[in-house]
């Protein structure tokens, strides 16, 4: 079968290799991958790939071999999955606890756009707590996570301000109900909750806009610049602010995937997909994703999708 493997080269981060088909563990199903969606964080890992790295976390496809332990969906079932690695391939072995069944109404491209970004959004909003009537600031909002967070938070009754680099990257967020600004400094606080994913100088500025007793949830560092906090600057800002570190990753994922599928099926969540193309263009797509030339998600098709 074919698999995309890292090259360590910035201009062409992956290449195709002919490899043996994976042998599933007893609690894993073998999935014929129809579509997969890379994440910007994965592009950073590809710059200095660890030995034996097999990229790929977000996939959709068809079960061709059910799990030997009897768990999970049977042969012929369409699924969305979130394996730990190895999804950018013709076949992937995925733990059944990290699969969800797809209805006929959701195609593989939309399904593949759901896992990492969608799970992150769900778990991030659970961390933030009830949002009805609360003022929320979201930085780095124009990626896959940001679009899901915006639609879900606005749907839950939040008054959400989204920060994007350019007006074009904020168009869809505005349609979803966000107030869009293009610098953190332009956001009119105070905010009950700040969801911060940029790092660098943006985080201290966002922190200064939290109301007394409010919360900043730090879930990324897209700028790739470390954060510096000055104690005396904090003294001049809001009192008793909580800074909470967040990372989405903790299996199992199946329940959250099923929730995302249900929300899409009900028309309450709409994957924002900027590009759908053949997986022969994966390397170019990864570069565009890394350089922020893609809004929302990109999806690669392996062939035979529906």
PDB file of C-alpha atoms in Angstrom:
ATOM      1  CA  UNK A   1       0.000   0.000   0.000  1.00  0.00           C
ATOM      2  CA  UNK A   2       1.011   3.662  -0.202  1.00  0.00           C
ATOM      3  CA  UNK A   3       1.899   5.810   2.795  1.00  0.00           C
ATOM      4  CA  UNK A   4       3.087   9.382   3.133  1.00  0.00           C
ATOM      5  CA  UNK A   5       6.280   9.595   5.165  1.00  0.00           C
ATOM      6  CA  UNK A   6       8.243  12.637   6.397  1.00  0.00           C
ATOM      7  CA  UNK A   7      11.233  13.931   4.435  1.00  0.00           C
ATOM      8  CA  UNK A   8      12.444  16.592   6.887  1.00  0.00           C
ATOM      9  CA  UNK A   9      12.436  19.112   4.023  1.00  0.00           C
ATOM     10  CA  UNK A  10      10.532  22.364   4.481  1.00  0.00           C
ATOM     11  CA  UNK A  11       9.562  22.770   0.832  1.00  0.00           C
ATOM     12  CA  UNK A  12       8.306  19.195   0.461  1.00  0.00           C
ATOM     13  CA  UNK A  13       7.619  17.775   3.925  1.00  0.00           C
ATOM     14  CA  UNK A  14       6.263  14.354   2.849  1.00  0.00           C
ATOM     15  CA  UNK A  15       6.707  11.845   0.061  1.00  0.00           C
ATOM     16  CA  UNK A  16       5.030   8.596  -0.954  1.00  0.00           C
ATOM     17  CA  UNK A  17       6.459   5.215   0.040  1.00  0.00           C
ATOM     18  CA  UNK A  18       5.301   1.677  -0.731  1.00  0.00           C
ATOM     19  CA  UNK A  19       4.924  -0.179   2.568  1.00  0.00           C
ATOM     20  CA  UNK A  20       3.223  -3.219   4.056  1.00  0.00           C
ATOM     21  CA  UNK A  21      -0.399  -2.944   5.128  1.00  0.00           C
ATOM     22  CA  UNK A  22      -0.731  -2.400   8.897  1.00  0.00           C
ATOM     23  CA  UNK A  23      -1.658  -5.336  11.116  1.00  0.00           C
ATOM     24  CA  UNK A  24      -4.326  -4.201  13.613  1.00  0.00           C
ATOM     25  CA  UNK A  25      -4.137  -4.889  17.335  1.00  0.00           C
ATOM     26  CA  UNK A  26      -7.087  -6.896  18.747  1.00  0.00           C
ATOM     27  CA  UNK A  27      -8.939  -3.690  19.689  1.00  0.00           C
ATOM     28  CA  UNK A  28      -8.271  -1.977  16.354  1.00  0.00           C
ATOM     29  CA  UNK A  29     -10.244  -1.962  13.111  1.00  0.00           C
ATOM     30  CA  UNK A  30      -8.543  -1.716   9.734  1.00  0.00           C
ATOM     31  CA  UNK A  31      -9.862   1.295   7.813  1.00  0.00           C
ATOM     32  CA  UNK A  32      -9.557   1.901   4.082  1.00  0.00           C
ATOM     33  CA  UNK A  33      -8.832   5.615   4.183  1.00  0.00           C
ATOM     34  CA  UNK A  34     -10.950   7.684   1.819  1.00  0.00           C
ATOM     35  CA  UNK A  35     -10.033  11.148   3.112  1.00  0.00           C
ATOM     36  CA  UNK A  36      -7.745  12.723   5.683  1.00  0.00           C
ATOM     37  CA  UNK A  37      -7.199  16.241   7.029  1.00  0.00           C
ATOM     38  CA  UNK A  38      -3.828  17.532   8.238  1.00  0.00           C
ATOM     39  CA  UNK A  39      -3.561  19.993  11.120  1.00  0.00           C
ATOM     40  CA  UNK A  40      -1.212  22.964  11.332  1.00  0.00           C
ATOM     41  CA  UNK A  41       0.439  21.547  14.432  1.00  0.00           C
ATOM     42  CA  UNK A  42       1.379  18.468  12.440  1.00  0.00           C
ATOM     43  CA  UNK A  43       3.260  20.654   9.964  1.00  0.00           C
ATOM     44  CA  UNK A  44       5.515  21.824  12.796  1.00  0.00           C
ATOM     45  CA  UNK A  45       6.292  18.243  13.817  1.00  0.00           C
ATOM     46  CA  UNK A  46       7.275  17.453  10.234  1.00  0.00           C
ATOM     47  CA  UNK A  47      10.080  20.027  10.353  1.00  0.00           C
ATOM     48  CA  UNK A  48      12.117  17.737  12.602  1.00  0.00           C
ATOM     49  CA  UNK A  49      10.333  14.368  12.408  1.00  0.00           C
ATOM     50  CA  UNK A  50      11.204  11.753  14.974  1.00  0.00           C
ATOM     51  CA  UNK A  51      12.539   8.452  13.623  1.00  0.00           C
ATOM     52  CA  UNK A  52       9.739   6.204  12.419  1.00  0.00           C
ATOM     53  CA  UNK A  53       7.103   8.932  12.587  1.00  0.00           C
ATOM     54  CA  UNK A  54       3.903   8.070  10.713  1.00  0.00           C
ATOM     55  CA  UNK A  55       1.837  11.256  10.409  1.00  0.00           C
ATOM     56  CA  UNK A  56      -1.921  11.398  10.233  1.00  0.00           C
ATOM     57  CA  UNK A  57      -4.591  11.767  12.937  1.00  0.00           C
ATOM     58  CA  UNK A  58      -7.823  12.741  11.170  1.00  0.00           C
ATOM     59  CA  UNK A  59      -9.354  10.223   8.767  1.00  0.00           C
ATOM     60  CA  UNK A  60     -12.608   8.978   7.295  1.00  0.00           C
ATOM     61  CA  UNK A  61     -13.175   5.758   5.405  1.00  0.00           C
ATOM     62  CA  UNK A  62     -14.531   2.240   5.355  1.00  0.00           C
ATOM     63  CA  UNK A  63     -14.027  -0.627   7.809  1.00  0.00           C
ATOM     64  CA  UNK A  64     -12.460  -3.504   5.867  1.00  0.00           C
ATOM     65  CA  UNK A  65     -11.482  -5.603   8.890  1.00  0.00           C
ATOM     66  CA  UNK A  66     -13.380  -5.478  12.174  1.00  0.00           C
ATOM     67  CA  UNK A  67     -11.563  -5.567  15.510  1.00  0.00           C
ATOM     68  CA  UNK A  68     -10.665  -9.105  16.595  1.00  0.00           C
ATOM     69  CA  UNK A  69     -11.979  -8.493  20.128  1.00  0.00           C
ATOM     70  CA  UNK A  70     -15.494  -7.866  18.791  1.00  0.00           C
ATOM     71  CA  UNK A  71     -15.587  -4.177  19.689  1.00  0.00           C
ATOM     72  CA  UNK A  72     -16.485  -1.409  17.289  1.00  0.00           C
ATOM     73  CA  UNK A  73     -18.195  -1.310  13.898  1.00  0.00           C
ATOM     74  CA  UNK A  74     -18.392  -4.204  11.467  1.00  0.00           C
ATOM     75  CA  UNK A  75     -17.006  -4.654   7.973  1.00  0.00           C
ATOM     76  CA  UNK A  76     -18.472  -2.229   5.443  1.00  0.00           C
ATOM     77  CA  UNK A  77     -19.290   0.506   7.977  1.00  0.00           C
ATOM     78  CA  UNK A  78     -18.378   4.083   7.081  1.00  0.00           C
ATOM     79  CA  UNK A  79     -16.496   5.744   9.925  1.00  0.00           C
ATOM     80  CA  UNK A  80     -14.563   8.798  11.058  1.00  0.00           C
ATOM     81  CA  UNK A  81     -11.504   8.113  13.194  1.00  0.00           C
ATOM     82  CA  UNK A  82      -8.742   9.713  15.232  1.00  0.00           C
ATOM     83  CA  UNK A  83      -5.743   7.355  15.382  1.00  0.00           C
ATOM     84  CA  UNK A  84      -2.592   8.333  17.250  1.00  0.00           C
ATOM     85  CA  UNK A  85      -0.647   8.202  13.980  1.00  0.00           C
ATOM     86  CA  UNK A  86      -0.502   6.610  10.538  1.00  0.00           C
ATOM     87  CA  UNK A  87      -3.602   8.103   8.917  1.00  0.00           C
ATOM     88  CA  UNK A  88      -1.978   9.437   5.751  1.00  0.00           C
ATOM     89  CA  UNK A  89      -2.047   6.084   4.019  1.00  0.00           C
ATOM     90  CA  UNK A  90      -4.202   3.724   1.975  1.00  0.00           C
ATOM     91  CA  UNK A  91      -5.099   1.800   5.136  1.00  0.00           C
ATOM     92  CA  UNK A  92      -4.926   2.727   8.818  1.00  0.00           C
ATOM     93  CA  UNK A  93      -5.385   0.694  12.001  1.00  0.00           C
ATOM     94  CA  UNK A  94      -7.558   2.650  14.448  1.00  0.00           C
ATOM     95  CA  UNK A  95      -8.585   1.760  18.016  1.00  0.00           C
ATOM     96  CA  UNK A  96     -12.322   1.175  18.077  1.00  0.00           C
ATOM     97  CA  UNK A  97     -12.673   3.567  21.028  1.00  0.00           C
ATOM     98  CA  UNK A  98     -11.609   6.347  18.657  1.00  0.00           C
ATOM     99  CA  UNK A  99     -14.082   5.668  15.841  1.00  0.00           C
ATOM    100  CA  UNK A 100     -17.604   6.897  15.173  1.00  0.00           C
ATOM    101  CA  UNK A 101     -20.087   5.652  12.593  1.00  0.00           C
ATOM    102  CA  UNK A 102     -21.023   8.013   9.754  1.00  0.00           C
ATOM    103  CA  UNK A 103     -24.548   8.447   8.378  1.00  0.00           C
ATOM    104  CA  UNK A 104     -25.058   8.507   4.621  1.00  0.00           C
ATOM    105  CA  UNK A 105     -25.700  12.256   4.767  1.00  0.00           C
ATOM    106  CA  UNK A 106     -22.092  13.098   5.727  1.00  0.00           C
ATOM    107  CA  UNK A 107     -19.461  12.568   3.047  1.00  0.00           C
ATOM    108  CA  UNK A 108     -15.906  11.508   3.833  1.00  0.00           C
ATOM    109  CA  UNK A 109     -14.379  14.930   3.168  1.00  0.00           C
ATOM    110  CA  UNK A 110     -16.544  16.681   5.765  1.00  0.00           C
ATOM    111  CA  UNK A 111     -16.061  13.817   8.206  1.00  0.00           C
ATOM    112  CA  UNK A 112     -12.265  13.902   7.912  1.00  0.00           C
ATOM    113  CA  UNK A 113     -12.303  17.597   8.825  1.00  0.00           C
ATOM    114  CA  UNK A 114     -13.879  16.859  12.208  1.00  0.00           C
ATOM    115  CA  UNK A 115     -11.570  14.951  14.581  1.00  0.00           C
ATOM    116  CA  UNK A 116      -8.701  16.979  16.069  1.00  0.00           C
ATOM    117  CA  UNK A 117     -10.170  20.442  15.545  1.00  0.00           C
ATOM    118  CA  UNK A 118     -13.681  19.397  16.499  1.00  0.00           C
ATOM    119  CA  UNK A 119     -12.645  17.440  19.582  1.00  0.00           C
ATOM    120  CA  UNK A 120     -10.447  20.351  20.664  1.00  0.00           C
ATOM    121  CA  UNK A 121     -13.365  22.766  20.293  1.00  0.00           C
ATOM    122  CA  UNK A 122     -15.760  20.547  22.256  1.00  0.00           C
ATOM    123  CA  UNK A 123     -13.326  19.961  25.107  1.00  0.00           C
ATOM    124  CA  UNK A 124     -12.178  23.580  25.161  1.00  0.00           C
ATOM    125  CA  UNK A 125     -15.739  24.810  25.577  1.00  0.00           C
ATOM    126  CA  UNK A 126     -16.414  22.262  28.309  1.00  0.00           C
ATOM    127  CA  UNK A 127     -13.358  23.647  30.097  1.00  0.00           C
ATOM    128  CA  UNK A 128     -14.691  27.184  29.720  1.00  0.00           C
ATOM    129  CA  UNK A 129     -18.038  26.197  31.242  1.00  0.00           C
ATOM    130  CA  UNK A 130     -21.489  27.600  30.539  1.00  0.00           C
ATOM    131  CA  UNK A 131     -21.262  30.393  27.949  1.00  0.00           C
ATOM    132  CA  UNK A 132     -24.841  31.655  27.770  1.00  0.00           C
ATOM    133  CA  UNK A 133     -24.730  35.440  28.130  1.00  0.00           C
ATOM    134  CA  UNK A 134     -20.951  35.513  28.653  1.00  0.00           C
ATOM    135  CA  UNK A 135     -18.431  37.595  26.737  1.00  0.00           C
ATOM    136  CA  UNK A 136     -15.726  35.473  25.086  1.00  0.00           C
ATOM    137  CA  UNK A 137     -12.526  36.458  23.266  1.00  0.00           C
ATOM    138  CA  UNK A 138     -10.997  33.948  20.848  1.00  0.00           C
ATOM    139  CA  UNK A 139      -7.543  34.562  19.370  1.00  0.00           C
ATOM    140  CA  UNK A 140      -6.090  32.791  16.328  1.00  0.00           C
ATOM    141  CA  UNK A 141      -9.671  32.209  15.280  1.00  0.00           C
ATOM    142  CA  UNK A 142      -9.430  31.500  11.553  1.00  0.00           C
ATOM    143  CA  UNK A 143      -8.186  27.899  11.714  1.00  0.00           C
ATOM    144  CA  UNK A 144     -10.208  24.729  12.015  1.00  0.00           C
ATOM    145  CA  UNK A 145     -10.561  24.948  15.798  1.00  0.00           C
ATOM    146  CA  UNK A 146     -11.583  28.585  15.661  1.00  0.00           C
ATOM    147  CA  UNK A 147     -14.458  28.011  13.264  1.00  0.00           C
ATOM    148  CA  UNK A 148     -15.832  25.144  15.359  1.00  0.00           C
ATOM    149  CA  UNK A 149     -15.437  27.096  18.603  1.00  0.00           C
ATOM    150  CA  UNK A 150     -17.184  30.110  17.095  1.00  0.00           C
ATOM    151  CA  UNK A 151     -20.199  28.203  15.810  1.00  0.00           C
ATOM    152  CA  UNK A 152     -20.594  26.183  18.993  1.00  0.00           C
ATOM    153  CA  UNK A 153     -20.039  29.116  21.375  1.00  0.00           C
ATOM    154  CA  UNK A 154     -22.393  31.464  19.534  1.00  0.00           C
ATOM    155  CA  UNK A 155     -24.937  28.654  19.378  1.00  0.00           C
ATOM    156  CA  UNK A 156     -24.623  28.302  23.154  1.00  0.00           C
ATOM    157  CA  UNK A 157     -25.440  31.979  23.676  1.00  0.00           C
ATOM    158  CA  UNK A 158     -21.983  33.531  23.973  1.00  0.00           C
ATOM    159  CA  UNK A 159     -21.124  37.032  22.792  1.00  0.00           C
ATOM    160  CA  UNK A 160     -17.925  36.141  20.959  1.00  0.00           C
ATOM    161  CA  UNK A 161     -15.135  38.359  19.617  1.00  0.00           C
ATOM    162  CA  UNK A 162     -12.790  36.604  17.193  1.00  0.00           C
ATOM    163  CA  UNK A 163      -9.286  37.801  16.320  1.00  0.00           C
ATOM    164  CA  UNK A 164      -8.040  37.056  12.793  1.00  0.00           C
ATOM    165  CA  UNK A 165      -5.020  38.324  10.881  1.00  0.00           C
ATOM    166  CA  UNK A 166      -6.984  39.671   7.907  1.00  0.00           C
ATOM    167  CA  UNK A 167     -10.575  40.583   7.019  1.00  0.00           C
ATOM    168  CA  UNK A 168     -10.758  37.734   4.490  1.00  0.00           C
ATOM    169  CA  UNK A 169      -9.891  35.175   7.173  1.00  0.00           C
ATOM    170  CA  UNK A 170     -12.686  36.512   9.361  1.00  0.00           C
ATOM    171  CA  UNK A 171     -15.525  36.545   6.837  1.00  0.00           C
ATOM    172  CA  UNK A 172     -16.989  33.169   7.717  1.00  0.00           C
ATOM    173  CA  UNK A 173     -16.585  33.819  11.448  1.00  0.00           C
ATOM    174  CA  UNK A 174     -18.671  36.969  11.079  1.00  0.00           C
ATOM    175  CA  UNK A 175     -21.332  34.964   9.234  1.00  0.00           C
ATOM    176  CA  UNK A 176     -21.361  32.554  12.181  1.00  0.00           C
ATOM    177  CA  UNK A 177     -22.141  35.418  14.559  1.00  0.00           C
ATOM    178  CA  UNK A 178     -18.748  36.569  15.820  1.00  0.00           C
ATOM    179  CA  UNK A 179     -17.611  40.161  16.129  1.00  0.00           C
ATOM    180  CA  UNK A 180     -14.328  40.087  14.195  1.00  0.00           C
ATOM    181  CA  UNK A 181     -11.244  42.221  14.887  1.00  0.00           C
ATOM    182  CA  UNK A 182      -7.749  41.916  13.468  1.00  0.00           C
ATOM    183  CA  UNK A 183      -5.617  42.769  16.492  1.00  0.00           C
ATOM    184  CA  UNK A 184      -6.013  41.671  20.093  1.00  0.00           C
ATOM    185  CA  UNK A 185      -5.672  45.299  21.101  1.00  0.00           C
ATOM    186  CA  UNK A 186      -8.813  46.164  19.144  1.00  0.00           C
ATOM    187  CA  UNK A 187     -10.979  43.770  21.154  1.00  0.00           C
ATOM    188  CA  UNK A 188     -13.292  45.662  23.472  1.00  0.00           C
ATOM    189  CA  UNK A 189     -13.201  43.996  26.881  1.00  0.00           C
ATOM    190  CA  UNK A 190     -13.638  43.080  29.564  1.00  0.00           C
ATOM    191  CA  UNK A 191     -14.263  39.414  28.751  1.00  0.00           C
ATOM    192  CA  UNK A 192     -15.494  36.670  31.034  1.00  0.00           C
ATOM    193  CA  UNK A 193     -13.428  34.065  29.155  1.00  0.00           C
ATOM    194  CA  UNK A 194     -10.437  34.372  26.838  1.00  0.00           C
ATOM    195  CA  UNK A 195      -9.515  31.392  24.668  1.00  0.00           C
ATOM    196  CA  UNK A 196      -5.911  32.073  23.656  1.00  0.00           C
ATOM    197  CA  UNK A 197      -4.030  30.113  20.996  1.00  0.00           C
ATOM    198  CA  UNK A 198      -1.429  32.542  19.680  1.00  0.00           C
ATOM    199  CA  UNK A 199       1.153  32.956  22.430  1.00  0.00           C
ATOM    200  CA  UNK A 200       3.924  35.542  22.125  1.00  0.00           C
ATOM    201  CA  UNK A 201       2.886  39.123  22.918  1.00  0.00           C
ATOM    202  CA  UNK A 202      -0.793  38.361  22.227  1.00  0.00           C
ATOM    203  CA  UNK A 203      -1.335  36.414  25.447  1.00  0.00           C
ATOM    204  CA  UNK A 204      -0.371  39.179  27.942  1.00  0.00           C
ATOM    205  CA  UNK A 205      -2.483  41.637  25.955  1.00  0.00           C
ATOM    206  CA  UNK A 206      -5.442  39.250  25.922  1.00  0.00           C
ATOM    207  CA  UNK A 207      -4.950  38.630  29.634  1.00  0.00           C
ATOM    208  CA  UNK A 208      -5.298  42.350  30.326  1.00  0.00           C
ATOM    209  CA  UNK A 209      -8.799  42.200  28.830  1.00  0.00           C
ATOM    210  CA  UNK A 210     -10.158  39.557  31.223  1.00  0.00           C
ATOM    211  CA  UNK A 211     -12.619  40.796  33.806  1.00  0.00           C
ATOM    212  CA  UNK A 212     -11.718  40.451  37.505  1.00  0.00           C
ATOM    213  CA  UNK A 213     -12.261  36.830  38.481  1.00  0.00           C
ATOM    214  CA  UNK A 214     -12.373  35.726  34.854  1.00  0.00           C
ATOM    215  CA  UNK A 215     -10.468  32.971  33.068  1.00  0.00           C
ATOM    216  CA  UNK A 216      -7.909  32.704  30.283  1.00  0.00           C
ATOM    217  CA  UNK A 217      -7.624  29.234  28.754  1.00  0.00           C
ATOM    218  CA  UNK A 218      -4.304  28.842  26.914  1.00  0.00           C
ATOM    219  CA  UNK A 219      -4.603  26.167  24.254  1.00  0.00           C
ATOM    220  CA  UNK A 220      -1.903  26.895  21.692  1.00  0.00           C
ATOM    221  CA  UNK A 221       1.076  28.920  20.548  1.00  0.00           C
ATOM    222  CA  UNK A 222       0.493  29.404  16.835  1.00  0.00           C
ATOM    223  CA  UNK A 223       2.951  32.300  16.685  1.00  0.00           C
ATOM    224  CA  UNK A 224       5.675  29.871  17.843  1.00  0.00           C
ATOM    225  CA  UNK A 225       6.907  32.662  20.119  1.00  0.00           C
ATOM    226  CA  UNK A 226       7.227  32.040  23.882  1.00  0.00           C
ATOM    227  CA  UNK A 227       5.143  34.090  26.280  1.00  0.00           C
ATOM    228  CA  UNK A 228       6.640  36.554  28.743  1.00  0.00           C
ATOM    229  CA  UNK A 229       4.529  37.711  31.666  1.00  0.00           C
ATOM    230  CA  UNK A 230       5.581  40.640  33.845  1.00  0.00           C
ATOM    231  CA  UNK A 231       4.431  40.436  37.457  1.00  0.00           C
ATOM    232  CA  UNK A 232       4.135  44.195  37.805  1.00  0.00           C
ATOM    233  CA  UNK A 233       2.107  44.511  34.616  1.00  0.00           C
ATOM    234  CA  UNK A 234      -0.265  41.923  36.063  1.00  0.00           C
ATOM    235  CA  UNK A 235      -0.647  44.038  39.195  1.00  0.00           C
ATOM    236  CA  UNK A 236      -2.061  46.816  37.032  1.00  0.00           C
ATOM    237  CA  UNK A 237      -4.505  44.506  35.311  1.00  0.00           C
ATOM    238  CA  UNK A 238      -7.609  42.609  36.400  1.00  0.00           C
ATOM    239  CA  UNK A 239      -7.509  40.877  39.772  1.00  0.00           C
ATOM    240  CA  UNK A 240      -7.769  37.152  40.510  1.00  0.00           C
ATOM    241  CA  UNK A 241      -7.624  36.040  36.875  1.00  0.00           C
ATOM    242  CA  UNK A 242      -7.157  32.303  36.363  1.00  0.00           C
ATOM    243  CA  UNK A 243      -4.768  31.115  33.633  1.00  0.00           C
ATOM    244  CA  UNK A 244      -5.533  27.533  32.671  1.00  0.00           C
ATOM    245  CA  UNK A 245      -3.380  25.402  30.410  1.00  0.00           C
ATOM    246  CA  UNK A 246      -5.322  23.173  28.025  1.00  0.00           C
ATOM    247  CA  UNK A 247      -4.456  20.305  25.688  1.00  0.00           C
ATOM    248  CA  UNK A 248      -7.159  18.266  24.008  1.00  0.00           C
ATOM    249  CA  UNK A 249      -5.401  14.886  23.767  1.00  0.00           C
ATOM    250  CA  UNK A 250      -6.787  12.085  25.915  1.00  0.00           C
ATOM    251  CA  UNK A 251      -8.358   8.969  24.451  1.00  0.00           C
ATOM    252  CA  UNK A 252     -10.998   7.645  24.057  1.00  0.00           C
ATOM    253  CA  UNK A 253     -12.342   9.921  21.336  1.00  0.00           C
ATOM    254  CA  UNK A 254     -15.294   7.933  20.027  1.00  0.00           C
ATOM    255  CA  UNK A 255     -17.952   9.658  22.131  1.00  0.00           C
ATOM    256  CA  UNK A 256     -16.816  13.138  21.113  1.00  0.00           C
ATOM    257  CA  UNK A 257     -16.580  12.078  17.462  1.00  0.00           C
ATOM    258  CA  UNK A 258     -20.151  10.783  17.664  1.00  0.00           C
ATOM    259  CA  UNK A 259     -21.250  14.132  19.136  1.00  0.00           C
ATOM    260  CA  UNK A 260     -19.582  16.026  16.283  1.00  0.00           C
ATOM    261  CA  UNK A 261     -21.187  13.747  13.702  1.00  0.00           C
ATOM    262  CA  UNK A 262     -24.608  14.280  15.286  1.00  0.00           C
ATOM    263  CA  UNK A 263     -24.170  18.075  15.298  1.00  0.00           C
ATOM    264  CA  UNK A 264     -23.207  18.081  11.624  1.00  0.00           C
ATOM    265  CA  UNK A 265     -26.119  15.798  10.742  1.00  0.00           C
ATOM    266  CA  UNK A 266     -28.505  18.131  12.583  1.00  0.00           C
ATOM    267  CA  UNK A 267     -27.162  21.193  10.772  1.00  0.00           C
ATOM    268  CA  UNK A 268     -25.762  22.705  13.970  1.00  0.00           C
ATOM    269  CA  UNK A 269     -22.086  22.425  12.992  1.00  0.00           C
ATOM    270  CA  UNK A 270     -20.569  23.139   9.587  1.00  0.00           C
ATOM    271  CA  UNK A 271     -16.954  22.158   8.850  1.00  0.00           C
ATOM    272  CA  UNK A 272     -15.136  25.079   7.235  1.00  0.00           C
ATOM    273  CA  UNK A 273     -13.131  23.457   4.431  1.00  0.00           C
ATOM    274  CA  UNK A 274     -11.003  25.729   2.280  1.00  0.00           C
ATOM    275  CA  UNK A 275      -9.475  23.040   0.086  1.00  0.00           C
ATOM    276  CA  UNK A 276     -10.393  19.526  -1.039  1.00  0.00           C
ATOM    277  CA  UNK A 277      -7.887  17.906  -3.368  1.00  0.00           C
ATOM    278  CA  UNK A 278      -6.164  14.647  -4.279  1.00  0.00           C
ATOM    279  CA  UNK A 279      -3.562  13.388  -1.834  1.00  0.00           C
ATOM    280  CA  UNK A 280      -0.929  13.721  -4.569  1.00  0.00           C
ATOM    281  CA  UNK A 281      -0.965  17.392  -3.515  1.00  0.00           C
ATOM    282  CA  UNK A 282      -0.382  16.705   0.178  1.00  0.00           C
ATOM    283  CA  UNK A 283       3.112  18.208   0.316  1.00  0.00           C
ATOM    284  CA  UNK A 284       2.004  21.494  -1.250  1.00  0.00           C
ATOM    285  CA  UNK A 285      -1.065  21.598   0.977  1.00  0.00           C
ATOM    286  CA  UNK A 286       1.041  21.110   4.105  1.00  0.00           C
ATOM    287  CA  UNK A 287       3.230  24.063   3.139  1.00  0.00           C
ATOM    288  CA  UNK A 288       0.170  26.237   2.515  1.00  0.00           C
ATOM    289  CA  UNK A 289      -1.312  25.172   5.846  1.00  0.00           C
ATOM    290  CA  UNK A 290       1.929  25.952   7.681  1.00  0.00           C
ATOM    291  CA  UNK A 291       2.166  29.376   6.024  1.00  0.00           C
ATOM    292  CA  UNK A 292      -1.474  30.233   6.848  1.00  0.00           C
ATOM    293  CA  UNK A 293      -2.667  30.246   3.263  1.00  0.00           C
ATOM    294  CA  UNK A 294      -5.617  28.000   4.154  1.00  0.00           C
ATOM    295  CA  UNK A 295      -8.650  29.158   6.115  1.00  0.00           C
ATOM    296  CA  UNK A 296     -10.267  26.473   8.219  1.00  0.00           C
ATOM    297  CA  UNK A 297      -9.450  22.937   7.051  1.00  0.00           C
ATOM    298  CA  UNK A 298      -7.842  21.224   4.064  1.00  0.00           C
ATOM    299  CA  UNK A 299      -8.888  17.702   3.105  1.00  0.00           C
ATOM    300  CA  UNK A 300      -6.962  15.218   0.951  1.00  0.00           C
ATOM    301  CA  UNK A 301      -8.761  12.454  -0.942  1.00  0.00           C
ATOM    302  CA  UNK A 302      -7.113   9.079  -1.500  1.00  0.00           C
ATOM    303  CA  UNK A 303      -9.568   8.001  -4.190  1.00  0.00           C
ATOM    304  CA  UNK A 304     -12.877   6.141  -4.153  1.00  0.00           C
ATOM    305  CA  UNK A 305     -14.544   8.613  -1.765  1.00  0.00           C
ATOM    306  CA  UNK A 306     -18.239   9.317  -1.626  1.00  0.00           C
TER     307      UNK A 306
END
